[in-house]
Short mmCIF file of C-alpha atoms in Angstrom, two decimals:
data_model
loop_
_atom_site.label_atom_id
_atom_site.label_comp_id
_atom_site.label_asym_id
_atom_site.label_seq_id
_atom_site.Cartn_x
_atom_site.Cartn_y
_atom_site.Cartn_z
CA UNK A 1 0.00 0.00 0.00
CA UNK A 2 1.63 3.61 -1.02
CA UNK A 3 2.30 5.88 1.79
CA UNK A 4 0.81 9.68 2.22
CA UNK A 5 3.80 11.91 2.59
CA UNK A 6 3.78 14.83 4.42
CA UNK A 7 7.03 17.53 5.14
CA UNK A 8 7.44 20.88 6.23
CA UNK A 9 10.42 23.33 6.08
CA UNK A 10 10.27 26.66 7.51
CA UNK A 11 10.63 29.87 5.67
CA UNK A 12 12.87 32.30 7.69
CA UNK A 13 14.02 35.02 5.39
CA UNK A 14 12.33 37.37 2.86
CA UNK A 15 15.19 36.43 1.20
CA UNK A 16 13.88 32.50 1.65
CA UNK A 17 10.45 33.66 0.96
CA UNK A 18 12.19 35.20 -2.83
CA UNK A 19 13.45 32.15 -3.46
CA UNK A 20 10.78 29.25 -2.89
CA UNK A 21 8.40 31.70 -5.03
CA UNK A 22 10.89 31.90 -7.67
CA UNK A 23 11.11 28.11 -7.78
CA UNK A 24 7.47 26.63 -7.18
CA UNK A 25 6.58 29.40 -10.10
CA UNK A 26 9.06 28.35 -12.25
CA UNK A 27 10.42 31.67 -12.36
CA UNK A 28 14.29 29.94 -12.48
CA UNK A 29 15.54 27.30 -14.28
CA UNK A 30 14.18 23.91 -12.51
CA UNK A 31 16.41 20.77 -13.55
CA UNK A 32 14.08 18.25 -12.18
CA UNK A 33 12.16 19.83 -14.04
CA UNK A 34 10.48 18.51 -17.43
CA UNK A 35 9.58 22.01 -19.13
CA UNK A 36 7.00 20.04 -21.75
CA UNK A 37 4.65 19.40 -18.49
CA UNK A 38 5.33 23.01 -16.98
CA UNK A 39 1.60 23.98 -18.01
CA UNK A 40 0.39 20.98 -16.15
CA UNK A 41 1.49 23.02 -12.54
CA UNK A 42 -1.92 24.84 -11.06
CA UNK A 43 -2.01 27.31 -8.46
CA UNK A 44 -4.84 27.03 -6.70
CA UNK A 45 -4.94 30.52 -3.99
CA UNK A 46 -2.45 32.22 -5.32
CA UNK A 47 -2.96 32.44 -9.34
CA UNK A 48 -1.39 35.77 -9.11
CA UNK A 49 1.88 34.20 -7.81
CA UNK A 50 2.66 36.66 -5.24
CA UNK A 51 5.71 36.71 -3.04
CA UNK A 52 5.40 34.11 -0.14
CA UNK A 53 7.01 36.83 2.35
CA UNK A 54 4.51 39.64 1.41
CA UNK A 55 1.23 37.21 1.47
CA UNK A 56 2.44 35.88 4.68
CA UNK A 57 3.28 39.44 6.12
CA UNK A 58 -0.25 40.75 4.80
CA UNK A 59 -2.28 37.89 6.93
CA UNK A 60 -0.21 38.27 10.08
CA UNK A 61 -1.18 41.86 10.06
CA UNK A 62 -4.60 40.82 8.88
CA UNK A 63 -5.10 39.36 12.15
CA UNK A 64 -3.29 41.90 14.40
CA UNK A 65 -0.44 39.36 15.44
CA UNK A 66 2.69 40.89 16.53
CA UNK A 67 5.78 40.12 14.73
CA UNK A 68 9.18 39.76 16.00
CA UNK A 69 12.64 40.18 14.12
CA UNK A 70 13.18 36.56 14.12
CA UNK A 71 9.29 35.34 13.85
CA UNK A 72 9.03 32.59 11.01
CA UNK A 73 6.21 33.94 8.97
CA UNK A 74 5.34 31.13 6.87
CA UNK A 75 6.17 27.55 6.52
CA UNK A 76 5.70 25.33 3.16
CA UNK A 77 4.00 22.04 3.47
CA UNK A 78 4.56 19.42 0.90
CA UNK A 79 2.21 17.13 0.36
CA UNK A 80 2.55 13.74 -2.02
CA UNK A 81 2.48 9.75 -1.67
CA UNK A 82 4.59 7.03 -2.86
CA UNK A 83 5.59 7.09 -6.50
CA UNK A 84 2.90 3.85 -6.42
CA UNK A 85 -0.06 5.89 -5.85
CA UNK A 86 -0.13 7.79 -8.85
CA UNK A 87 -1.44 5.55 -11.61
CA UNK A 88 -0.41 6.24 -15.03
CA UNK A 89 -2.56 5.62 -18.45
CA UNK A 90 -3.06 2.94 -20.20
CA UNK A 91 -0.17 4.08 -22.79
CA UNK A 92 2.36 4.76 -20.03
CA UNK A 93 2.07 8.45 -19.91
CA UNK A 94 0.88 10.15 -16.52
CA UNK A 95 -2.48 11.33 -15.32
CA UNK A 96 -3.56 15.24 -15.13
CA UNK A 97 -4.51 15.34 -11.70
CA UNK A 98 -5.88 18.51 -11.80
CA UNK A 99 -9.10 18.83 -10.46
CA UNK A 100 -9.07 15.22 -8.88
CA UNK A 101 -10.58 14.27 -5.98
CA UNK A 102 -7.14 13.16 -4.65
CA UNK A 103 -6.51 17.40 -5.52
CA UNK A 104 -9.34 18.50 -3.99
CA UNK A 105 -9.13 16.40 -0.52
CA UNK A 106 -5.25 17.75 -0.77
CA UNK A 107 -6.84 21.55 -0.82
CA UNK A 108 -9.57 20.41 2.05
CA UNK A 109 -7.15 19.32 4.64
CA UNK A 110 -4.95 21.77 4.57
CA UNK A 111 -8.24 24.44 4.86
CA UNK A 112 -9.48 22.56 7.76
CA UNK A 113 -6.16 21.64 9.15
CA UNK A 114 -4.58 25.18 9.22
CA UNK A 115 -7.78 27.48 8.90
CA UNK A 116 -8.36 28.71 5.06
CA UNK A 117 -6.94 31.94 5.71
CA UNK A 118 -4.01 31.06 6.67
CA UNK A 119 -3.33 28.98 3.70
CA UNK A 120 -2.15 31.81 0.94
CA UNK A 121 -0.46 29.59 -1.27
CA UNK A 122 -1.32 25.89 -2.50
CA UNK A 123 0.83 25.00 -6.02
CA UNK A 124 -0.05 21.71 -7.52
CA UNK A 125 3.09 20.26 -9.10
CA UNK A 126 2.64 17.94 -12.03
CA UNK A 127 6.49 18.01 -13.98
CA UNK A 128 8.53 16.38 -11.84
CA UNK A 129 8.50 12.51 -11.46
CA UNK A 130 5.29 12.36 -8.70
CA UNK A 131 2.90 15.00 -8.22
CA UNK A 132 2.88 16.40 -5.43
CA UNK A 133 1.41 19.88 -3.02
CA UNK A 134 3.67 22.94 -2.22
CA UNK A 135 1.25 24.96 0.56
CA UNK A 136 2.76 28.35 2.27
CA UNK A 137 1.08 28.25 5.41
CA UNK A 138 1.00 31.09 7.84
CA UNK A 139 1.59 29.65 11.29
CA UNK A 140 -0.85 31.64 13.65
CA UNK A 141 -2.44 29.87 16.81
CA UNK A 142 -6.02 29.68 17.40
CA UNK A 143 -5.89 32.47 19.67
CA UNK A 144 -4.62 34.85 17.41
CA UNK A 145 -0.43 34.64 18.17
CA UNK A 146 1.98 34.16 15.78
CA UNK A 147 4.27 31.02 16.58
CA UNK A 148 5.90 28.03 14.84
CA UNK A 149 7.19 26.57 17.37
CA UNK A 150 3.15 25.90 18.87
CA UNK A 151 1.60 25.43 15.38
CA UNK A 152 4.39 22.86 14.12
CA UNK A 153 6.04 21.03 16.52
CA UNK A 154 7.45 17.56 17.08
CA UNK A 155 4.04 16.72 19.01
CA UNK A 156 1.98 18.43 16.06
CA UNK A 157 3.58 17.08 13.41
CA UNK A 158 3.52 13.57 14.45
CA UNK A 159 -0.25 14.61 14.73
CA UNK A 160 0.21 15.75 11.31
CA UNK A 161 1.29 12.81 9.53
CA UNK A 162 -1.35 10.83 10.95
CA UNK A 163 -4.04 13.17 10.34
CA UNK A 164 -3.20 13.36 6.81
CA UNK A 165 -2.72 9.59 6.12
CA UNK A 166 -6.04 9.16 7.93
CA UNK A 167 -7.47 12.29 5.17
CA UNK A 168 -5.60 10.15 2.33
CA UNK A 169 -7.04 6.39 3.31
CA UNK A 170 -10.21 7.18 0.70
CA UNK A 171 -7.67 6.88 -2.24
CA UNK A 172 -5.27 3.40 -0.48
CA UNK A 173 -2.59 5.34 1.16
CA UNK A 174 -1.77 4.40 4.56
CA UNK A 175 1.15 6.68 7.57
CA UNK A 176 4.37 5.64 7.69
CA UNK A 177 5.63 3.86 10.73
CA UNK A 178 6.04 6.54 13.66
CA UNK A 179 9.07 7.81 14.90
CA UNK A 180 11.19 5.43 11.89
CA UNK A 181 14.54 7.07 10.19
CA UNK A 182 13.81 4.74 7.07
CA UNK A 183 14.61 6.06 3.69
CA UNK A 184 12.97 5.99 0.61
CA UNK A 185 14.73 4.38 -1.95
CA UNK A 186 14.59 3.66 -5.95
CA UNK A 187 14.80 -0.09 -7.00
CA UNK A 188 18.64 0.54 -8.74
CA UNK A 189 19.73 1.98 -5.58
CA UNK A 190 18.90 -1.49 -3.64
CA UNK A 191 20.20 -3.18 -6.82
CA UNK A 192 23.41 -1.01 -6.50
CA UNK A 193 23.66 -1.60 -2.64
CA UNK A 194 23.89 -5.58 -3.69
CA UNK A 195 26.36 -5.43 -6.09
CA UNK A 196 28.07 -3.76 -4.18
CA UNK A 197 27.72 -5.47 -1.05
CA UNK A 198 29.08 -8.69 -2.87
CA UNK A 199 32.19 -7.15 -4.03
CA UNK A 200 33.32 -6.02 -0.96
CA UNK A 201 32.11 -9.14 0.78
CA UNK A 202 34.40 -11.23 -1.76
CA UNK A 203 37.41 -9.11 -1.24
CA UNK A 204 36.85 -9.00 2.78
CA UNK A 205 36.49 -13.08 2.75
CA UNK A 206 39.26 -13.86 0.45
CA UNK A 207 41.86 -16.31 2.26
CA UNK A 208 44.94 -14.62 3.21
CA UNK A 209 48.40 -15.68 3.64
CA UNK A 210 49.72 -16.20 7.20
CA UNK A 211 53.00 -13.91 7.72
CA UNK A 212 55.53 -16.61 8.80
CA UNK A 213 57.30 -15.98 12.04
CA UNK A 214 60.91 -15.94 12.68
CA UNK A 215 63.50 -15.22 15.05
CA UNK A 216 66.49 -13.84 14.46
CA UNK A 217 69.66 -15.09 15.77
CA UNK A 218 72.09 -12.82 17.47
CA UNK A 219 75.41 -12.82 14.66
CA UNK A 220 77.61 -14.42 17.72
CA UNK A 221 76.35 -16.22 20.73
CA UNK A 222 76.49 -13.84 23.97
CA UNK A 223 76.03 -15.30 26.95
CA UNK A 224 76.17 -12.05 28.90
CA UNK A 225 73.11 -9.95 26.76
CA UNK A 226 71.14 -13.62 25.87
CA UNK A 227 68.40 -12.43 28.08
CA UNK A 228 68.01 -8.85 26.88
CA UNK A 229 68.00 -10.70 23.23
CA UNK A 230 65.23 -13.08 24.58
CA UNK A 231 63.11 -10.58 25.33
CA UNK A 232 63.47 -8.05 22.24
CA UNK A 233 62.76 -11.46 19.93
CA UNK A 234 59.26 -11.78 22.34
CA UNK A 235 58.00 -8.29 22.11
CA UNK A 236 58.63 -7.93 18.49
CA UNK A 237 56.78 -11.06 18.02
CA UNK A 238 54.10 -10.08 20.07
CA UNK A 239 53.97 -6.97 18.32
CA UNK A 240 53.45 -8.74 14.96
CA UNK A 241 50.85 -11.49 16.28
CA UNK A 242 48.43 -8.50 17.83
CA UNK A 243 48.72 -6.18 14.02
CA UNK A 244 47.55 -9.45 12.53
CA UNK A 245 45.06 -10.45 15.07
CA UNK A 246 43.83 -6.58 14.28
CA UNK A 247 43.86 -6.77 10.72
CA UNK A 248 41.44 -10.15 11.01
CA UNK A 249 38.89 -8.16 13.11
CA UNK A 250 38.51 -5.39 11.34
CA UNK A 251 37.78 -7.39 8.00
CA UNK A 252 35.62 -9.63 10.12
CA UNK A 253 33.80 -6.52 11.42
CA UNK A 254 33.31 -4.71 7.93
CA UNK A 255 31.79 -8.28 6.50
CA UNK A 256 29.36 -8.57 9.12
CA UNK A 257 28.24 -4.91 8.58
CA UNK A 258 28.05 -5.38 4.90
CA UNK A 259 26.67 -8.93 5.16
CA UNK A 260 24.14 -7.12 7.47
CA UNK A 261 23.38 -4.12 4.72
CA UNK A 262 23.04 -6.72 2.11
CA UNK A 263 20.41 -8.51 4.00
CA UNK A 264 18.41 -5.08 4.62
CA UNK A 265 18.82 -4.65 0.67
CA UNK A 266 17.08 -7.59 0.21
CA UNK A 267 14.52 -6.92 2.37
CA UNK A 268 13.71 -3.10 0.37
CA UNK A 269 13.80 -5.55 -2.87
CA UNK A 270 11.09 -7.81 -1.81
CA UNK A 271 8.79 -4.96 -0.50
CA UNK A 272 9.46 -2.89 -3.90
CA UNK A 273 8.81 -5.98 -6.02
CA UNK A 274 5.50 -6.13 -3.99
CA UNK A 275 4.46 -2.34 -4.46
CA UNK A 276 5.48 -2.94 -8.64
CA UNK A 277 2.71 -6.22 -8.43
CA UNK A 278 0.22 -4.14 -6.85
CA UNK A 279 0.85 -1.10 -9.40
CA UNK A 280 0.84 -3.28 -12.26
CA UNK A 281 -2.79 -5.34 -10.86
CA UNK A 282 -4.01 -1.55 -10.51
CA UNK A 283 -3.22 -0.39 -13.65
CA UNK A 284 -5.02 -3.43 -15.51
CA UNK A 285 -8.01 -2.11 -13.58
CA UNK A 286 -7.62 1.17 -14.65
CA UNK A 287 -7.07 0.28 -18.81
CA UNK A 288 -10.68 -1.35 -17.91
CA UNK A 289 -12.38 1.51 -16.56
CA UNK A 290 -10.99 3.88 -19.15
CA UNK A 291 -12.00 1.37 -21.68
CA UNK A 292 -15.29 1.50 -20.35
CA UNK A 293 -15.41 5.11 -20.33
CA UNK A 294 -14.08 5.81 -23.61
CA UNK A 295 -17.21 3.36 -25.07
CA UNK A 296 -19.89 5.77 -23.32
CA UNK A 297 -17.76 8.50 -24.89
CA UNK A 298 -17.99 7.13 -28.24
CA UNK A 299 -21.36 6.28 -28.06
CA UNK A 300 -22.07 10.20 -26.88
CA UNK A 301 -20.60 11.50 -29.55
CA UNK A 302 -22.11 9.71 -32.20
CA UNK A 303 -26.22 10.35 -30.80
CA UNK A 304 -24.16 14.53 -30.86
CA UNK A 305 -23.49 14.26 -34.69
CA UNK A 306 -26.47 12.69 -35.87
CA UNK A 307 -28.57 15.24 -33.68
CA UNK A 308 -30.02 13.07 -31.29
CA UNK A 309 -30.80 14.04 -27.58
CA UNK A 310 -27.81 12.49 -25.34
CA UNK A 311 -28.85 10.42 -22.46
CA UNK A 312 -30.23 12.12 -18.99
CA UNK A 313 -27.01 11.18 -17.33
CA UNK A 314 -24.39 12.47 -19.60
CA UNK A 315 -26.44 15.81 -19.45
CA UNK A 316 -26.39 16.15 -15.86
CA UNK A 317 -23.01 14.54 -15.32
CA UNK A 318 -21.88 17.78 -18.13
CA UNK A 319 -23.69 20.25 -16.01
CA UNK A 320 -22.06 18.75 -12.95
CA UNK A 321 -19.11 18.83 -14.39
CA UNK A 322 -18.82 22.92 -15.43
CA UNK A 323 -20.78 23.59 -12.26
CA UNK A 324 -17.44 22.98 -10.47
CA UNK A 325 -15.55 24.57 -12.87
CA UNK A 326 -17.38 27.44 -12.40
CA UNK A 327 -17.15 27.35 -8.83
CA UNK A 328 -13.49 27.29 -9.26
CA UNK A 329 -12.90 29.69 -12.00
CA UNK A 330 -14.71 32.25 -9.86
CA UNK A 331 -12.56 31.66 -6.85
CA UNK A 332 -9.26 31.87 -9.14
CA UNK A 333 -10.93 35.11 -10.31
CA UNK A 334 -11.57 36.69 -6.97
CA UNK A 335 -7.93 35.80 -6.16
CA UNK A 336 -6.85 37.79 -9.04
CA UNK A 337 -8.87 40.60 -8.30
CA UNK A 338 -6.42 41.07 -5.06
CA UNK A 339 -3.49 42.02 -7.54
CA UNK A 340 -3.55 45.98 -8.02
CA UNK A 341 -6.44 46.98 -10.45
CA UNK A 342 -6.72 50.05 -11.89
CA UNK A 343 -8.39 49.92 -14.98
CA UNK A 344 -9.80 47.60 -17.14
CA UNK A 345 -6.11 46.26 -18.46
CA UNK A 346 -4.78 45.12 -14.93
CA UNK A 347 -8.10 42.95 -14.73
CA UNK A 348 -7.55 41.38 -18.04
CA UNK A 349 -3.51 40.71 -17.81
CA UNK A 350 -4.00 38.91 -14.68
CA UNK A 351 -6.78 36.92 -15.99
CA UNK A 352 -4.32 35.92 -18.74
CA UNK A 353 -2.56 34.66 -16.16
CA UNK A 354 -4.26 32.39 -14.61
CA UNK A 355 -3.22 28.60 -14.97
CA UNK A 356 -5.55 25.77 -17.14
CA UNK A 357 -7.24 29.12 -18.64
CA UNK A 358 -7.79 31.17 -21.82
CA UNK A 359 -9.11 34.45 -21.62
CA UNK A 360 -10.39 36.32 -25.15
CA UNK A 361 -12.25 39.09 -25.57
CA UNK A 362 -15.28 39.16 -28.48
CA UNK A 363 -14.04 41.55 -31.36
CA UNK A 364 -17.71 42.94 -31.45
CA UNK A 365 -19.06 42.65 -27.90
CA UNK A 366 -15.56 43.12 -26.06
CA UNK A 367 -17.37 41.25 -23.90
CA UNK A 368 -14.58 38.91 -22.05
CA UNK A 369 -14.23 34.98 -21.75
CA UNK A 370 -12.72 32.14 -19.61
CA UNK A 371 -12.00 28.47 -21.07
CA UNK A 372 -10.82 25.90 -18.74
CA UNK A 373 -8.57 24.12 -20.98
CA UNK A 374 -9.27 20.42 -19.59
CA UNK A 375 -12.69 20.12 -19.68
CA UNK A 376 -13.45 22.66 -22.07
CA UNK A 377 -15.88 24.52 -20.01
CA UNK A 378 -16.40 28.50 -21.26
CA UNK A 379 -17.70 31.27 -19.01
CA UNK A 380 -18.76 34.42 -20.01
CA UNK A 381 -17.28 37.41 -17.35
CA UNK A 382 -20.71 38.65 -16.42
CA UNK A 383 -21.90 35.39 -15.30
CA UNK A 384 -19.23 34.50 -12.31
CA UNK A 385 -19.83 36.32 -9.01
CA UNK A 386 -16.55 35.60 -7.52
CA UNK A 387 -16.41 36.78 -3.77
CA UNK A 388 -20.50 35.81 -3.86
CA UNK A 389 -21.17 39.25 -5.87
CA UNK A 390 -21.24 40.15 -9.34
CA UNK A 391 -18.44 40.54 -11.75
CA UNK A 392 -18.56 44.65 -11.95
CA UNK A 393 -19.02 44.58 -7.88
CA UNK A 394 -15.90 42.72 -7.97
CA UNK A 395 -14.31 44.88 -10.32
CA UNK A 396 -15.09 48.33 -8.57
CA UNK A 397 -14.50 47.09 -5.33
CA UNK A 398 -10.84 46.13 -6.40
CA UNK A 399 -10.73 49.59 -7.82
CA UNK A 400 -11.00 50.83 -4.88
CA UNK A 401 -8.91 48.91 -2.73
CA UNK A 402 -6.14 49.54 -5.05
CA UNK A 403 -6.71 53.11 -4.60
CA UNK A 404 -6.43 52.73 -1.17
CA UNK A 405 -3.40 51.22 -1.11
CA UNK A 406 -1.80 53.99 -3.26
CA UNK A 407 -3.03 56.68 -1.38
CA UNK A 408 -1.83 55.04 1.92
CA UNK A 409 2.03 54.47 0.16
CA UNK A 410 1.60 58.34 -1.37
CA UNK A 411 1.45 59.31 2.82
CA UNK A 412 3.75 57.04 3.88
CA UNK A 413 6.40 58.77 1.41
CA UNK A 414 5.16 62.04 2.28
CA UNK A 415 5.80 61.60 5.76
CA UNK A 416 8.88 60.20 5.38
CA UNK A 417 10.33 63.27 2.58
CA UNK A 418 12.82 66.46 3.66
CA UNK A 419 14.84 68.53 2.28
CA UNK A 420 18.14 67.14 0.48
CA UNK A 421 21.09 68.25 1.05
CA UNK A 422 23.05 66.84 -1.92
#
């Protein structure tokens, strides 16, 4: 059974803050990285990929906590599983997981877990070798404080992992076992660890040949020094016995260790050769659902051409279908609506912005348009109420807010102007 994953790391530094921004956005060169499944990524809070350090600062004074010189202000959470969990098609290549319910329980327990507000960042990534969560979370305490060390410590974040295996069981993923140091490891590293381990092993048991012993004669007999000769021949005897005697244990030692490695090796071989038969038992399962589905697909899109009515089901599944997307589109457009909006323009660059859409504009109308790319579903501007209000609310009420803001930093440099002397 794959295991749920879950890590933190702290982010101390605006300069920290710079830096994990730059990299879950792909701002900088990512070599574990494949750039051909870049537009797979999705931001989910943040689609106007602000920095970490200012969204964090912005909540902490959002809630009135006080913030020290050395107060962490955010801390990223990665969430994934086991390379096992994530199934891939039936030609090899790997799910879109996008919009999944593995994706959307992901989004949920971090919400619940940390308070929704407190989440400001949640980056799905999808081109590196197993999806997987990057989550800025801002660590204030129920009452208000700002404090890692209460919101993620070793008590809490043993709590952690077991909450979110126990959130992950729905889709086969079970916690690790508590307090273990074991690490995860590829099948050619056990391989390697082998091979390896019977090299050495052959070198370390390999007879070798006994030193002969010998003592050496004084050149003339001396009666007078014979016992101060005796007892030079002893010690350098003993001498040589005990460096031989040392040399046996320490090979001794090193094969039992390796001997010892080897048979842990063999142990991570059997379990991965176990995970591969369960992946591979799953994955005929899954070529037989998709073959399944891709017959009612088919079958829909013939009764489409020759005009007839598609089936009750495949209509409401549809309307199911873009009645999430909605839902979704209007909360990446509310999110978007936080960037500075002055006019008409700033509204429509960031909606160009946001990830799994297209945004056009009618020639005639001007009237403006989101597609979500996957499931094809189009929405026309005036009909999303992001925020629970219309589109134009939206829109004048991020007006104004940005006006705000630039009235408040006109003040702040006023205030802080006098005369030069230069």
């Amino acid at each position: 059974m794959p295991y749920a994953i879950c890590r933190v790391a702290k982010i101390k530094t605006a300069q920290a803050g710079a830096a994990k921004t730059a990299h879950n956005y792909r701002q900088r060169e990512t070599p574990n990285a494949d750039t051909e499944r870049k537009p797979l990524n999705r931001e989910y809070i943040n689609t106007a990929e602000r920095n970490y350090w200012e969204l964090a600062t912005e909540r902490i004074q959002e809630a009135g906590a006080k913030i020290r010189p050395d107060s962490v202000r955010g801390v990223e959470v990665l969430l994934t599983a086991s390379p096992e969990a994530f199934k891939r098609q039936a030609d090899g290549s790997p799910h879109d997981w996008h919009g999944s319910q593995w994706a959307e329980a992901n989004i949920a327990f971090l919400k619940g877990k940390f308070g929704e507000q407190n989440v400001v960042s949640c980056t799905l990534h999808q081109d590196e070798l197993t999806p997987h969560f990057h989550a800025v979370v801002v660590p204030l305490t129920a009452d208000g404080r700002l404090s890692a060390k209460d919101v993620f410590n070793p008590k809490t974040l043993r709590a952690l992992q077991t909450e979110y295996a126990e959130a992950m069981k729905p889709f086969g993923m079970e916690r690790g076992v508590e307090h273990s140091r074991a690490k995860h490891e590829v099948m050619r590293h056990v391989y390697g660890a082998q091979e390896r381990s019977r090299g050495e092993l052959a070198t370390l048991t390999k007879p070798e040949p006994a030193t002969r012993l010998s003592i050496e004669g004084p050149s003339g007999l001396d009666l007078v020094n014979l016992s101060k000769w005796r007892a030079e021949q002893e010690a350098r005897l003993n001498a040589e016995l005990a460096r031989q005697l040392a040399a046996v244990n320490e090979r001794a030692s090193k094969a039992a260790s390796i001997a010892q490695d080897s048979a842990g090796a063999k142990d991570r071989e059997k379990t991965l050769a176990r995970q591969l038969a369960s992946v591979e038992g799953t994955k005929t399962k899954e070529i037989g659902r998709r073959e399944l589905f891709e017959g009612g697909f088919k079958r829909a899109a013939v009764l489409a051409v020759q005009g007839e009515t598609l089936p009750a089901k495949v209509l409401a599944y549809g309307q199911q279908i873009r009645s999430s997307m909605q839902a979704e589109a209007e909360k990446h457009v509310q999110q978007a609506l936080k960037a500075p909006i002055r006019q008409a323009g700033d509204l429509t660059e960031q909606l160009k912005k946001l990830p799994g859409y297209t945004y056009r504009e009618d020639a005639t109308t001007k009237q403006g348009e989101l597609r979500h790319t996957a499931t094809g579903s189009r929405f026309e501007l005036a009909e999303l109420k992001p925020g629970g209000v219309s589109m134009k609310e939206a829109y004048d009420q991020a007006v104004q807010r940005t006006a705000q803001r630039d009235q408040e930093q006109s003040k702040g440099q006023n205030r802080g102007g006098g005369i030069s002397m230069d």
